[in-house]
Short mmCIF file of C-alpha atoms and ligand atoms in Angstrom, two decimals:
data_model
loop_
_atom_site.label_atom_id
_atom_site.label_comp_id
_atom_site.label_asym_id
_atom_site.label_seq_id
_atom_site.Cartn_x
_atom_site.Cartn_y
_atom_site.Cartn_z
CA MET W 27 -41.46 206.60 341.45
CA ARG W 28 -42.77 205.26 344.77
CA LEU W 29 -41.43 207.29 347.65
CA ILE W 30 -42.06 207.86 351.33
CA PHE W 31 -41.23 211.28 352.83
CA LEU W 32 -40.39 210.62 356.47
CA GLY W 33 -39.54 213.14 359.16
CA PRO W 34 -40.79 214.96 362.22
CA PRO W 35 -43.69 217.43 362.18
CA GLY W 36 -42.60 220.63 360.44
CA ALA W 37 -39.66 219.03 358.63
CA GLY W 38 -40.92 220.32 355.26
CA LYS W 39 -42.41 217.07 353.91
CA GLY W 40 -45.59 218.73 352.65
CA THR W 41 -43.78 221.77 351.19
CA GLN W 42 -41.52 219.53 349.13
CA ALA W 43 -44.02 216.76 348.31
CA ARG W 44 -46.54 219.22 346.84
CA GLU W 45 -44.04 220.62 344.30
CA LEU W 46 -42.26 217.37 343.46
CA ALA W 47 -45.51 215.46 342.95
CA ARG W 48 -46.53 218.10 340.40
CA GLU W 49 -43.10 217.95 338.76
CA TRP W 50 -43.09 214.14 338.53
CA GLY W 51 -46.78 213.77 337.63
CA VAL W 52 -47.60 211.47 340.57
CA PRO W 53 -50.09 212.03 343.42
CA GLN W 54 -49.01 213.41 346.79
CA VAL W 55 -50.73 211.13 349.28
CA ALA W 56 -50.75 213.13 352.51
CA THR W 57 -52.67 211.47 355.32
CA GLY W 58 -52.75 214.70 357.36
CA ASP W 59 -54.37 216.59 354.45
CA MET W 60 -56.86 213.75 353.86
CA LEU W 61 -57.84 213.77 357.54
CA ARG W 62 -58.17 217.58 357.64
CA GLU W 63 -60.45 217.40 354.58
CA ALA W 64 -62.61 214.82 356.39
CA VAL W 65 -62.72 217.08 359.47
CA ALA W 66 -63.75 220.09 357.33
CA ALA W 67 -66.45 218.01 355.61
CA GLY W 68 -67.79 216.85 359.01
CA THR W 69 -67.79 213.14 358.07
CA ALA W 70 -67.82 210.36 360.69
CA LEU W 71 -64.13 209.75 359.94
CA GLY W 72 -63.41 213.47 360.38
CA ARG W 73 -65.23 213.63 363.71
CA GLU W 74 -63.29 210.63 365.03
CA ALA W 75 -59.93 211.84 363.65
CA ARG W 76 -60.32 215.29 365.16
CA THR W 77 -60.32 213.94 368.72
CA TYR W 78 -56.78 212.66 368.13
CA MET W 79 -55.42 215.40 365.86
CA ASP W 80 -56.31 218.38 368.07
CA ARG W 81 -54.23 216.95 370.92
CA GLY W 82 -51.34 215.92 368.68
CA ALA W 83 -51.91 212.15 369.02
CA LEU W 84 -51.89 209.64 366.17
CA VAL W 85 -55.15 208.47 364.63
CA PRO W 86 -55.54 204.64 365.09
CA ASP W 87 -53.59 202.50 362.61
CA ASP W 88 -56.63 200.63 361.22
CA VAL W 89 -58.35 203.90 360.26
CA ILE W 90 -55.25 205.21 358.47
CA VAL W 91 -54.44 201.92 356.74
CA GLY W 92 -58.02 201.76 355.38
CA LEU W 93 -57.62 205.28 353.95
CA ILE W 94 -54.31 204.42 352.29
CA ARG W 95 -55.56 201.12 350.89
CA GLU W 96 -58.41 202.95 349.18
CA ARG W 97 -56.18 205.78 347.91
CA LEU W 98 -53.37 203.60 346.50
CA SER W 99 -55.90 201.43 344.70
CA GLN W 100 -57.00 204.39 342.55
CA PRO W 101 -55.78 204.54 338.93
CA ASP W 102 -53.65 207.70 339.33
CA ALA W 103 -51.46 205.94 341.92
CA LYS W 104 -50.47 203.18 339.49
CA ARG W 105 -47.62 205.24 338.00
CA GLY W 106 -46.20 206.11 341.40
CA PHE W 107 -46.82 208.28 344.48
CA ILE W 108 -45.24 210.28 347.24
CA LEU W 109 -46.44 209.17 350.67
CA ASP W 110 -46.32 212.21 352.97
CA GLY W 111 -47.00 211.49 356.64
CA PHE W 112 -47.53 207.74 356.20
CA PRO W 113 -46.40 205.31 357.54
CA ARG W 114 -45.96 206.66 361.04
CA THR W 115 -45.78 203.46 363.10
CA ILE W 116 -44.23 200.03 362.57
CA PRO W 117 -47.67 198.37 362.16
CA GLN W 118 -48.50 200.96 359.45
CA ALA W 119 -45.23 200.15 357.65
CA GLN W 120 -45.99 196.43 357.83
CA ALA W 121 -49.51 197.04 356.47
CA LEU W 122 -47.99 199.07 353.62
CA ASP W 123 -45.65 196.15 352.78
CA ARG W 124 -48.65 193.84 352.53
CA LEU W 125 -50.66 196.32 350.47
CA LEU W 126 -47.84 196.91 347.97
CA ALA W 127 -47.31 193.15 347.65
CA ASP W 128 -51.05 192.78 346.83
CA LEU W 129 -50.71 195.56 344.22
CA GLU W 130 -47.49 193.97 342.86
CA GLN W 131 -45.57 197.19 343.52
CA ARG W 132 -42.43 198.00 345.46
CA LEU W 133 -41.05 201.03 347.27
CA ASP W 134 -38.13 202.81 345.61
CA ARG W 135 -36.87 205.05 348.41
CA VAL W 136 -37.62 206.49 351.84
CA ILE W 137 -36.44 210.10 352.09
CA TYR W 138 -35.73 211.18 355.66
CA PHE W 139 -35.75 214.93 356.40
CA GLN W 140 -33.27 215.72 359.19
CA VAL W 141 -34.16 218.90 361.14
CA SER W 142 -33.35 220.05 364.70
CA ASP W 143 -36.11 220.44 367.31
CA GLU W 144 -35.51 224.22 367.70
CA GLU W 145 -35.97 224.72 363.96
CA LEU W 146 -39.15 222.57 363.97
CA LEU W 147 -40.67 224.73 366.72
CA ARG W 148 -39.83 227.94 364.83
CA ARG W 149 -41.38 226.56 361.68
CA LEU W 150 -44.61 225.20 363.13
CA THR W 151 -45.42 228.19 365.31
CA GLY W 152 -45.02 230.49 362.24
CA ARG W 153 -46.80 228.24 359.75
CA ARG W 154 -49.94 229.39 357.93
CA SER W 155 -51.94 226.97 355.76
CA CYS W 156 -54.55 227.24 353.04
CA PRO W 157 -57.71 225.40 354.14
CA ARG W 158 -58.75 225.01 350.49
CA CYS W 159 -55.71 223.77 348.50
CA GLN W 160 -53.52 222.83 351.55
CA SER W 161 -50.54 224.97 350.45
CA THR W 162 -48.33 225.94 353.37
CA TYR W 163 -46.43 229.15 354.09
CA HIS W 164 -44.33 230.59 356.89
CA LEU W 165 -44.71 234.13 358.21
CA ILE W 166 -40.94 234.72 357.90
CA PHE W 167 -39.24 231.86 356.00
CA ASN W 168 -41.78 231.36 353.19
CA PRO W 169 -44.35 234.18 353.18
CA PRO W 170 -47.17 234.44 350.62
CA GLN W 171 -46.97 237.32 348.11
CA ARG W 172 -50.01 239.03 349.72
CA PRO W 173 -50.01 238.74 353.53
CA GLY W 174 -52.61 236.25 354.77
CA VAL W 175 -53.72 235.10 351.29
CA CYS W 176 -52.86 231.88 349.44
CA ASP W 177 -50.76 232.55 346.30
CA ARG W 178 -52.24 229.55 344.55
CA CYS W 179 -56.02 229.92 345.08
CA GLY W 180 -56.58 233.29 346.83
CA THR W 181 -58.15 231.77 350.00
CA ALA W 182 -57.52 233.37 353.44
CA LEU W 183 -54.74 231.49 355.28
CA VAL W 184 -55.32 229.94 358.73
CA GLU W 185 -53.21 228.68 361.63
CA ARG W 186 -53.56 224.94 362.26
CA GLU W 187 -55.18 223.94 365.60
CA ASP W 188 -52.30 221.57 366.34
CA ASP W 189 -49.56 224.19 365.75
CA ARG W 190 -49.84 225.68 369.25
CA GLU W 191 -46.51 225.34 371.06
CA GLU W 192 -47.73 222.88 373.72
CA THR W 193 -49.31 220.60 371.10
CA VAL W 194 -46.23 220.84 368.87
CA ARG W 195 -44.04 219.64 371.78
CA HIS W 196 -46.39 216.68 372.26
CA ARG W 197 -46.29 215.87 368.50
CA LEU W 198 -42.48 215.86 368.68
CA ARG W 199 -42.60 213.33 371.55
CA VAL W 200 -45.07 211.16 369.62
CA TYR W 201 -42.73 211.31 366.61
CA ARG W 202 -39.74 210.20 368.70
CA ASP W 203 -41.64 207.32 370.37
CA GLN W 204 -43.73 205.96 367.51
CA THR W 205 -42.34 207.16 364.16
CA ALA W 206 -38.54 207.40 364.59
CA PRO W 207 -38.24 203.55 364.88
CA LEU W 208 -39.14 203.48 361.16
CA LEU W 209 -35.66 204.86 360.38
CA ASP W 210 -34.08 201.55 361.41
CA TYR W 211 -36.88 199.58 359.75
CA TYR W 212 -36.11 201.13 356.34
CA ARG W 213 -32.34 201.49 356.89
CA GLY W 214 -32.17 197.74 357.43
CA ARG W 215 -33.78 197.21 354.04
CA GLY W 216 -31.39 199.58 352.24
CA LEU W 217 -34.17 202.04 351.35
CA LEU W 218 -33.33 205.03 353.58
CA ALA W 219 -31.78 208.21 352.14
CA THR W 220 -31.19 211.15 354.50
CA VAL W 221 -31.44 214.73 353.23
CA PRO W 222 -30.59 217.78 355.32
CA GLY W 223 -33.98 219.41 355.95
CA GLU W 224 -32.52 222.81 356.96
CA GLY W 225 -31.54 225.46 354.44
CA ALA W 226 -33.09 226.94 351.33
CA ILE W 227 -36.26 225.16 350.15
CA GLU W 228 -34.89 224.91 346.57
CA ALA W 229 -31.57 223.40 347.74
CA ILE W 230 -33.41 220.75 349.77
CA ARG W 231 -35.58 219.99 346.74
CA ALA W 232 -32.44 219.42 344.65
CA ALA W 233 -31.09 217.00 347.29
CA ILE W 234 -34.38 215.06 347.22
CA ARG W 235 -34.26 214.87 343.41
CA ARG W 236 -30.73 213.43 343.61
CA ALA W 237 -31.73 210.87 346.24
CA ALA W 238 -34.78 209.85 344.19
CA GLU W 239 -32.81 209.58 340.94
CA VAL W 240 -30.41 207.12 342.56
CA ALA W 241 -33.45 204.94 343.22
CA ALA W 242 -35.00 205.32 339.75
P1 AP5 L 10 -49.65 215.89 359.33
O1 AP5 L 10 -50.46 216.89 358.64
O2 AP5 L 10 -49.05 214.78 358.54
O3 AP5 L 10 -48.55 216.65 360.16
P2 AP5 L 10 -46.98 216.35 360.42
O4 AP5 L 10 -46.35 215.11 359.95
O5 AP5 L 10 -46.93 216.59 361.85
O6 AP5 L 10 -46.34 217.25 359.45
P3 AP5 L 10 -46.58 218.73 359.22
O7 AP5 L 10 -47.67 218.94 358.21
O8 AP5 L 10 -46.77 219.44 360.54
O9 AP5 L 10 -45.14 219.16 358.67
P4 AP5 L 10 -44.42 219.00 357.28
O10 AP5 L 10 -43.22 218.14 357.46
O11 AP5 L 10 -45.38 218.65 356.17
O12 AP5 L 10 -43.91 220.50 357.12
P5 AP5 L 10 -44.39 221.68 356.16
O13 AP5 L 10 -43.97 221.41 354.76
O14 AP5 L 10 -45.82 222.03 356.41
O15 AP5 L 10 -50.48 215.20 360.50
C1 AP5 L 10 -51.32 215.94 361.36
C2 AP5 L 10 -52.04 214.98 362.30
O16 AP5 L 10 -52.84 214.06 361.53
C3 AP5 L 10 -51.14 214.08 363.16
O17 AP5 L 10 -50.71 214.72 364.34
C4 AP5 L 10 -52.08 212.89 363.42
O18 AP5 L 10 -53.01 213.21 364.41
C5 AP5 L 10 -52.81 212.74 362.09
N1 AP5 L 10 -52.12 211.83 361.17
C6 AP5 L 10 -51.62 212.14 359.93
N2 AP5 L 10 -51.05 211.07 359.36
C7 AP5 L 10 -51.18 210.05 360.25
C8 AP5 L 10 -50.78 208.69 360.25
N3 AP5 L 10 -50.09 208.15 359.20
N4 AP5 L 10 -51.07 207.94 361.34
C9 AP5 L 10 -51.74 208.44 362.38
N5 AP5 L 10 -52.16 209.74 362.46
C10 AP5 L 10 -51.87 210.52 361.40
O19 AP5 L 10 -43.44 222.85 356.71
C11 AP5 L 10 -43.62 223.38 358.03
C12 AP5 L 10 -43.35 224.90 358.01
O20 AP5 L 10 -41.98 225.13 357.70
C13 AP5 L 10 -44.17 225.66 356.95
O21 AP5 L 10 -44.52 226.90 357.50
C14 AP5 L 10 -43.18 225.82 355.78
O22 AP5 L 10 -43.46 226.98 355.01
C15 AP5 L 10 -41.85 225.94 356.52
N6 AP5 L 10 -40.71 225.39 355.78
C16 AP5 L 10 -40.68 224.28 354.98
N7 AP5 L 10 -39.42 224.06 354.50
C17 AP5 L 10 -38.65 225.05 355.03
C18 AP5 L 10 -37.26 225.39 354.92
N8 AP5 L 10 -36.42 224.66 354.19
N9 AP5 L 10 -36.81 226.47 355.60
C19 AP5 L 10 -37.64 227.22 356.37
N10 AP5 L 10 -38.97 226.97 356.49
C20 AP5 L 10 -39.47 225.89 355.84
#
């Protein structure tokens, strides 16, 4: 199963990708998580990425494509993967096409999460994340069992730097300008499946499973 989860910030890509990757036994390849790990580790990549991420801008394509090339070349990605947060620009999508051709692989489906802007703002401003295992929660819609503590690994939850309202609004503009054109790119190739991203998390997961099964 080789899937892309595509959608605006806060659409629920990470929430769904984390569970479905476990269920299907394939890696969740989340560029945002990889960059946040680099930031936390204080690497040169992390220091560069942070200057873009904190203001809600995209990290340059060549940096991201290098990360993905390295990750998809690892043995655990041979059986399949869920790309979460990549590609985000047309040049990234074209680079992915070239990379998959080199690896003699093909994409099965691009799952687009459709969510209104008001809902995205509500979700991102109430999101809490685990800095250790990257699990995400919401203060109201998806709270952890113990307030402020990750269910999965017991680490104290934090609010992401880029989830402040002003930065979220900028991320939504960046999505519209640079990422939304990918919908036509993949629709034109017959790969796009739209799932309603609003509603119960489990119901959305079932819709994604159905869309992915059609592709399998
Ligand atoms: P990244 O981490 O990828 O952020 P994003 O795409 O903006 O996505 P989010 O993580 O904000 O949202 P999500 O769709 O995963 O939603 P989630 O499941 O958490 O990227 C961050 C930054 O890194 C970028 O701004 C950029 O700088 C850089 N970057 C990353 N990739 C890049 C690339 N390819 N190119 C260039 N730069 C890149 O859910 C959100 C909230 O909603 C949570 O609180 C969750 O609990 C809740 N929720 C989920 N589902 C539901 C539901 N059904 N009902 C109610 N609440 C729900």
